[in-house]
Amino acid sequence: MRTKLSNVVIRLIVADFFMQSGWGLISPIFAIFITQQICGGTIETVAFAVATYWIVKSTIQPFLANVLDVIRGERDDFKALVFGMYAAAMVPFGYFFATQSWHIFVLEFARGAAMACVIPAWYGIFTRHINKGWEAFSWSVQSTGVGFAAGFAAAFGGIIASLLGFQSLFVLVGLLKIVSATIYLSIFKNIFPEDKVLSFKK
């Protein structure tokens, strides 16, 4: 008898939880960091930084998703997922050293491009590995995980920044994203049981 959630889906949800927890620690206090810690940082800087992320991600994402759909098999999806997640994990470490407004825009551009790789690949793999008949339940568990991650992270992010400072918070966020990316790597054998090593070569 098949379980409600496949092993791949469970690991994707767990990895997504860590990913959402990571950025969830920052997002509620992102404006405070920019206006108080960045030279020349203003409310306008915050607005344009957020806009940079969403515009870059939204522009690249459909084109990359189309490529992932055109190429047969899941190997391209998996490579995009792992590469994008590790790339996104480096962005919080960049914030550790950020001092100028242009640093913020470069980092948000990089984060947008990285997440444009992660999101379509994640949804593609998740959708294909949902057990038939449990589609609504699988997506509800994923949404619930995101909700808990965002909720708890929002509360603890402010506490950590207040007690330890923004730099310590960024390191923690980066580590959580690395954990998420590593969990994605652990799914490799479940998706490609015939392969022993992941190769990024064609």
PDB file of C-alpha atoms in Angstrom:
ATOM      1  CA  MET A   1       0.000   0.000   0.000  1.00  0.00           C
ATOM      2  CA  ARG A   2       1.439   3.367  -0.998  1.00  0.00           C
ATOM      3  CA  THR A   3       1.780   6.109   1.586  1.00  0.00           C
ATOM      4  CA  LYS A   4       0.136   9.473   1.176  1.00  0.00           C
ATOM      5  CA  LEU A   5       3.477  11.202   0.605  1.00  0.00           C
ATOM      6  CA  SER A   6       6.336   9.715  -1.373  1.00  0.00           C
ATOM      7  CA  ASN A   7       9.875   9.841   0.017  1.00  0.00           C
ATOM      8  CA  VAL A   8      10.856  12.448  -2.583  1.00  0.00           C
ATOM      9  CA  VAL A   9       7.884  14.677  -1.720  1.00  0.00           C
ATOM     10  CA  ILE A  10       8.633  14.448   2.013  1.00  0.00           C
ATOM     11  CA  ARG A  11      12.246  15.500   1.497  1.00  0.00           C
ATOM     12  CA  LEU A  12      11.238  18.312  -0.819  1.00  0.00           C
ATOM     13  CA  ILE A  13       8.839  19.619   1.832  1.00  0.00           C
ATOM     14  CA  VAL A  14      11.504  19.379   4.571  1.00  0.00           C
ATOM     15  CA  ALA A  15      14.074  21.149   2.384  1.00  0.00           C
ATOM     16  CA  ASP A  16      11.512  23.820   1.504  1.00  0.00           C
ATOM     17  CA  PHE A  17      10.839  24.313   5.222  1.00  0.00           C
ATOM     18  CA  PHE A  18      14.501  25.132   5.857  1.00  0.00           C
ATOM     19  CA  MET A  19      14.656  27.357   2.775  1.00  0.00           C
ATOM     20  CA  GLN A  20      11.583  29.349   3.818  1.00  0.00           C
ATOM     21  CA  SER A  21      12.789  29.509   7.418  1.00  0.00           C
ATOM     22  CA  GLY A  22      16.064  30.993   6.254  1.00  0.00           C
ATOM     23  CA  TRP A  23      14.697  33.963   4.364  1.00  0.00           C
ATOM     24  CA  GLY A  24      11.779  34.240   6.781  1.00  0.00           C
ATOM     25  CA  LEU A  25      14.269  35.233   9.478  1.00  0.00           C
ATOM     26  CA  ILE A  26      15.307  38.255   7.424  1.00  0.00           C
ATOM     27  CA  SER A  27      12.241  39.462   5.545  1.00  0.00           C
ATOM     28  CA  PRO A  28      10.347  41.096   8.468  1.00  0.00           C
ATOM     29  CA  ILE A  29      13.385  43.184   9.456  1.00  0.00           C
ATOM     30  CA  PHE A  30      14.956  43.644   6.036  1.00  0.00           C
ATOM     31  CA  ALA A  31      13.925  47.311   5.874  1.00  0.00           C
ATOM     32  CA  ILE A  32      15.482  47.996   9.283  1.00  0.00           C
ATOM     33  CA  PHE A  33      18.768  46.449   8.194  1.00  0.00           C
ATOM     34  CA  ILE A  34      18.963  48.565   5.029  1.00  0.00           C
ATOM     35  CA  THR A  35      17.956  51.876   6.620  1.00  0.00           C
ATOM     36  CA  GLN A  36      20.132  51.462   9.717  1.00  0.00           C
ATOM     37  CA  GLN A  37      23.144  49.442   8.568  1.00  0.00           C
ATOM     38  CA  ILE A  38      23.676  50.383   4.895  1.00  0.00           C
ATOM     39  CA  CYS A  39      25.341  53.634   3.847  1.00  0.00           C
ATOM     40  CA  GLY A  40      22.773  55.662   1.910  1.00  0.00           C
ATOM     41  CA  GLY A  41      20.039  53.157   2.709  1.00  0.00           C
ATOM     42  CA  THR A  42      16.550  54.662   2.603  1.00  0.00           C
ATOM     43  CA  ILE A  43      12.972  53.446   2.348  1.00  0.00           C
ATOM     44  CA  GLU A  44      13.315  53.908  -1.409  1.00  0.00           C
ATOM     45  CA  THR A  45      16.351  51.618  -1.345  1.00  0.00           C
ATOM     46  CA  VAL A  46      14.265  48.952   0.376  1.00  0.00           C
ATOM     47  CA  ALA A  47      11.487  49.280  -2.187  1.00  0.00           C
ATOM     48  CA  PHE A  48      13.808  49.074  -5.185  1.00  0.00           C
ATOM     49  CA  ALA A  49      15.743  46.174  -3.646  1.00  0.00           C
ATOM     50  CA  VAL A  50      12.561  44.155  -3.224  1.00  0.00           C
ATOM     51  CA  ALA A  51      11.477  45.150  -6.727  1.00  0.00           C
ATOM     52  CA  THR A  52      14.841  44.030  -8.123  1.00  0.00           C
ATOM     53  CA  TYR A  53      14.404  40.544  -6.695  1.00  0.00           C
ATOM     54  CA  TRP A  54      10.858  40.065  -7.954  1.00  0.00           C
ATOM     55  CA  ILE A  55      11.451  41.547 -11.414  1.00  0.00           C
ATOM     56  CA  VAL A  56      14.607  39.491 -12.016  1.00  0.00           C
ATOM     57  CA  LYS A  57      13.016  36.291 -10.733  1.00  0.00           C
ATOM     58  CA  SER A  58       9.776  36.832 -12.661  1.00  0.00           C
ATOM     59  CA  THR A  59      11.612  37.681 -15.890  1.00  0.00           C
ATOM     60  CA  ILE A  60      14.001  34.711 -15.914  1.00  0.00           C
ATOM     61  CA  GLN A  61      11.683  32.083 -14.405  1.00  0.00           C
ATOM     62  CA  PRO A  62       9.256  31.385 -17.307  1.00  0.00           C
ATOM     63  CA  PHE A  63      12.058  31.139 -19.872  1.00  0.00           C
ATOM     64  CA  LEU A  64      14.035  28.716 -17.724  1.00  0.00           C
ATOM     65  CA  ALA A  65      10.883  26.732 -16.906  1.00  0.00           C
ATOM     66  CA  ASN A  66      10.196  26.375 -20.629  1.00  0.00           C
ATOM     67  CA  VAL A  67      13.692  24.986 -21.166  1.00  0.00           C
ATOM     68  CA  LEU A  68      13.232  22.524 -18.289  1.00  0.00           C
ATOM     69  CA  ASP A  69       9.963  21.327 -19.838  1.00  0.00           C
ATOM     70  CA  VAL A  70      11.412  20.975 -23.322  1.00  0.00           C
ATOM     71  CA  ILE A  71      14.349  18.861 -22.141  1.00  0.00           C
ATOM     72  CA  ARG A  72      13.103  15.353 -21.413  1.00  0.00           C
ATOM     73  CA  GLY A  73      13.707  13.787 -18.010  1.00  0.00           C
ATOM     74  CA  GLU A  74      14.301  15.201 -14.557  1.00  0.00           C
ATOM     75  CA  ARG A  75      18.070  15.495 -14.622  1.00  0.00           C
ATOM     76  CA  ASP A  76      17.953  19.111 -15.856  1.00  0.00           C
ATOM     77  CA  ASP A  77      15.341  19.999 -13.214  1.00  0.00           C
ATOM     78  CA  PHE A  78      17.466  18.469 -10.475  1.00  0.00           C
ATOM     79  CA  LYS A  79      20.620  20.272 -11.602  1.00  0.00           C
ATOM     80  CA  ALA A  80      18.782  23.614 -11.739  1.00  0.00           C
ATOM     81  CA  LEU A  81      17.325  22.991  -8.276  1.00  0.00           C
ATOM     82  CA  VAL A  82      20.634  22.135  -6.612  1.00  0.00           C
ATOM     83  CA  PHE A  83      22.670  24.797  -8.417  1.00  0.00           C
ATOM     84  CA  GLY A  84      20.084  27.503  -7.744  1.00  0.00           C
ATOM     85  CA  MET A  85      19.742  26.604  -4.097  1.00  0.00           C
ATOM     86  CA  TYR A  86      23.463  26.637  -3.374  1.00  0.00           C
ATOM     87  CA  ALA A  87      23.747  29.940  -5.270  1.00  0.00           C
ATOM     88  CA  ALA A  88      20.898  31.404  -3.203  1.00  0.00           C
ATOM     89  CA  ALA A  89      22.622  30.180  -0.041  1.00  0.00           C
ATOM     90  CA  MET A  90      25.607  32.422  -0.795  1.00  0.00           C
ATOM     91  CA  VAL A  91      23.514  35.617  -0.866  1.00  0.00           C
ATOM     92  CA  PRO A  92      23.048  35.930   2.938  1.00  0.00           C
ATOM     93  CA  PHE A  93      26.836  35.682   3.375  1.00  0.00           C
ATOM     94  CA  GLY A  94      27.078  38.570   0.913  1.00  0.00           C
ATOM     95  CA  TYR A  95      24.838  40.610   3.199  1.00  0.00           C
ATOM     96  CA  PHE A  96      27.342  39.952   5.973  1.00  0.00           C
ATOM     97  CA  PHE A  97      29.822  42.167   4.102  1.00  0.00           C
ATOM     98  CA  ALA A  98      27.366  44.614   2.494  1.00  0.00           C
ATOM     99  CA  THR A  99      27.902  48.278   3.338  1.00  0.00           C
ATOM    100  CA  GLN A 100      26.650  50.216   0.293  1.00  0.00           C
ATOM    101  CA  SER A 101      23.259  50.465  -1.408  1.00  0.00           C
ATOM    102  CA  TRP A 102      24.591  49.054  -4.689  1.00  0.00           C
ATOM    103  CA  HIS A 103      25.704  45.936  -2.793  1.00  0.00           C
ATOM    104  CA  ILE A 104      22.059  45.331  -1.911  1.00  0.00           C
ATOM    105  CA  PHE A 105      20.908  45.605  -5.517  1.00  0.00           C
ATOM    106  CA  VAL A 106      23.620  43.222  -6.753  1.00  0.00           C
ATOM    107  CA  LEU A 107      22.729  40.683  -4.064  1.00  0.00           C
ATOM    108  CA  GLU A 108      19.003  40.920  -4.765  1.00  0.00           C
ATOM    109  CA  PHE A 109      19.672  40.506  -8.486  1.00  0.00           C
ATOM    110  CA  ALA A 110      21.708  37.378  -7.712  1.00  0.00           C
ATOM    111  CA  ARG A 111      19.026  36.045  -5.380  1.00  0.00           C
ATOM    112  CA  GLY A 112      16.339  36.617  -7.994  1.00  0.00           C
ATOM    113  CA  ALA A 113      18.344  34.742 -10.649  1.00  0.00           C
ATOM    114  CA  ALA A 114      19.088  31.890  -8.248  1.00  0.00           C
ATOM    115  CA  MET A 115      15.477  31.488  -7.172  1.00  0.00           C
ATOM    116  CA  ALA A 116      14.387  31.600 -10.810  1.00  0.00           C
ATOM    117  CA  CYS A 117      16.310  28.319 -11.100  1.00  0.00           C
ATOM    118  CA  VAL A 118      14.948  26.850  -7.866  1.00  0.00           C
ATOM    119  CA  ILE A 119      11.214  27.546  -8.113  1.00  0.00           C
ATOM    120  CA  PRO A 120      10.242  25.976 -11.472  1.00  0.00           C
ATOM    121  CA  ALA A 121      12.577  23.017 -10.886  1.00  0.00           C
ATOM    122  CA  TRP A 122      11.144  22.447  -7.388  1.00  0.00           C
ATOM    123  CA  TYR A 123       7.537  22.611  -8.570  1.00  0.00           C
ATOM    124  CA  GLY A 124       8.256  20.332 -11.505  1.00  0.00           C
ATOM    125  CA  ILE A 125       9.871  17.607  -9.404  1.00  0.00           C
ATOM    126  CA  PHE A 126       7.293  17.941  -6.636  1.00  0.00           C
ATOM    127  CA  THR A 127       4.372  17.667  -9.053  1.00  0.00           C
ATOM    128  CA  ARG A 128       5.749  14.584 -10.786  1.00  0.00           C
ATOM    129  CA  HIS A 129       6.333  12.724  -7.511  1.00  0.00           C
ATOM    130  CA  ILE A 130       2.979  13.345  -5.851  1.00  0.00           C
ATOM    131  CA  ASN A 131       1.204  10.040  -5.264  1.00  0.00           C
ATOM    132  CA  LYS A 132      -1.922   9.848  -7.409  1.00  0.00           C
ATOM    133  CA  GLY A 133      -5.045  10.586  -5.412  1.00  0.00           C
ATOM    134  CA  TRP A 134      -3.176  12.631  -2.789  1.00  0.00           C
ATOM    135  CA  GLU A 135      -2.583  15.814  -4.766  1.00  0.00           C
ATOM    136  CA  ALA A 136      -4.581  18.153  -2.510  1.00  0.00           C
ATOM    137  CA  PHE A 137      -3.122  16.652   0.658  1.00  0.00           C
ATOM    138  CA  SER A 138       0.457  16.881  -0.655  1.00  0.00           C
ATOM    139  CA  TRP A 139       0.109  20.524  -1.632  1.00  0.00           C
ATOM    140  CA  SER A 140      -1.628  21.347   1.665  1.00  0.00           C
ATOM    141  CA  VAL A 141       1.248  19.826   3.651  1.00  0.00           C
ATOM    142  CA  GLN A 142       3.703  21.852   1.592  1.00  0.00           C
ATOM    143  CA  SER A 143       1.712  25.045   2.171  1.00  0.00           C
ATOM    144  CA  THR A 144       1.410  24.287   5.887  1.00  0.00           C
ATOM    145  CA  GLY A 145       5.166  23.801   6.125  1.00  0.00           C
ATOM    146  CA  VAL A 146       5.776  27.139   4.429  1.00  0.00           C
ATOM    147  CA  GLY A 147       3.309  28.810   6.798  1.00  0.00           C
ATOM    148  CA  PHE A 148       4.941  27.422   9.932  1.00  0.00           C
ATOM    149  CA  ALA A 149       8.418  28.245   8.608  1.00  0.00           C
ATOM    150  CA  ALA A 150       7.467  31.846   7.834  1.00  0.00           C
ATOM    151  CA  GLY A 151       5.608  32.310  11.105  1.00  0.00           C
ATOM    152  CA  PHE A 152       8.259  30.982  13.480  1.00  0.00           C
ATOM    153  CA  ALA A 153      11.104  32.542  11.503  1.00  0.00           C
ATOM    154  CA  ALA A 154       9.468  35.966  11.558  1.00  0.00           C
ATOM    155  CA  ALA A 155       9.278  35.811  15.349  1.00  0.00           C
ATOM    156  CA  PHE A 156      12.804  34.530  15.948  1.00  0.00           C
ATOM    157  CA  GLY A 157      14.485  36.676  13.298  1.00  0.00           C
ATOM    158  CA  GLY A 158      13.855  39.856  15.228  1.00  0.00           C
ATOM    159  CA  ILE A 159      15.007  38.292  18.489  1.00  0.00           C
ATOM    160  CA  ILE A 160      18.246  37.003  16.976  1.00  0.00           C
ATOM    161  CA  ALA A 161      19.019  40.325  15.287  1.00  0.00           C
ATOM    162  CA  SER A 162      18.341  42.163  18.529  1.00  0.00           C
ATOM    163  CA  LEU A 163      20.504  39.887  20.669  1.00  0.00           C
ATOM    164  CA  LEU A 164      23.308  38.909  18.302  1.00  0.00           C
ATOM    165  CA  GLY A 165      23.189  41.461  15.489  1.00  0.00           C
ATOM    166  CA  PHE A 166      22.398  41.277  11.792  1.00  0.00           C
ATOM    167  CA  GLN A 167      25.703  39.625  10.853  1.00  0.00           C
ATOM    168  CA  SER A 168      25.009  36.600  13.042  1.00  0.00           C
ATOM    169  CA  LEU A 169      21.522  36.411  11.577  1.00  0.00           C
ATOM    170  CA  PHE A 170      22.851  36.380   8.010  1.00  0.00           C
ATOM    171  CA  VAL A 171      25.256  33.563   8.829  1.00  0.00           C
ATOM    172  CA  LEU A 172      22.395  31.539  10.300  1.00  0.00           C
ATOM    173  CA  VAL A 173      20.245  32.189   7.226  1.00  0.00           C
ATOM    174  CA  GLY A 174      23.054  31.085   4.930  1.00  0.00           C
ATOM    175  CA  LEU A 175      23.554  27.899   6.932  1.00  0.00           C
ATOM    176  CA  LEU A 176      19.839  27.083   6.814  1.00  0.00           C
ATOM    177  CA  LYS A 177      19.869  27.472   3.043  1.00  0.00           C
ATOM    178  CA  ILE A 178      22.913  25.216   2.770  1.00  0.00           C
ATOM    179  CA  VAL A 179      21.037  22.610   4.827  1.00  0.00           C
ATOM    180  CA  SER A 180      18.116  22.951   2.415  1.00  0.00           C
ATOM    181  CA  ALA A 181      20.366  22.521  -0.624  1.00  0.00           C
ATOM    182  CA  THR A 182      22.032  19.484   0.949  1.00  0.00           C
ATOM    183  CA  ILE A 183      18.658  17.849   1.573  1.00  0.00           C
ATOM    184  CA  TYR A 184      17.902  18.358  -2.106  1.00  0.00           C
ATOM    185  CA  LEU A 185      21.141  16.535  -2.928  1.00  0.00           C
ATOM    186  CA  SER A 186      20.027  13.604  -0.756  1.00  0.00           C
ATOM    187  CA  ILE A 187      17.041  13.080  -3.078  1.00  0.00           C
ATOM    188  CA  PHE A 188      19.339  12.245  -5.995  1.00  0.00           C
ATOM    189  CA  LYS A 189      19.381   8.467  -5.401  1.00  0.00           C
ATOM    190  CA  ASN A 190      15.588   8.394  -5.047  1.00  0.00           C
ATOM    191  CA  ILE A 191      15.087  10.074  -8.420  1.00  0.00           C
ATOM    192  CA  PHE A 192      17.979   8.417 -10.259  1.00  0.00           C
ATOM    193  CA  PRO A 193      18.564   5.052  -8.523  1.00  0.00           C
ATOM    194  CA  GLU A 194      20.664   3.818 -11.450  1.00  0.00           C
ATOM    195  CA  ASP A 195      23.270   6.589 -11.009  1.00  0.00           C
ATOM    196  CA  LYS A 196      25.808   6.758  -8.205  1.00  0.00           C
ATOM    197  CA  VAL A 197      27.244  10.224  -8.786  1.00  0.00           C
ATOM    198  CA  LEU A 198      25.586  13.493  -9.791  1.00  0.00           C
ATOM    199  CA  SER A 199      27.372  15.026 -12.764  1.00  0.00           C
ATOM    200  CA  PHE A 200      26.685  18.540 -14.017  1.00  0.00           C
ATOM    201  CA  LYS A 201      28.109  17.611 -17.401  1.00  0.00           C
ATOM    202  CA  LYS A 202      25.823  16.721 -20.287  1.00  0.00           C
TER     203      LYS A 202
END
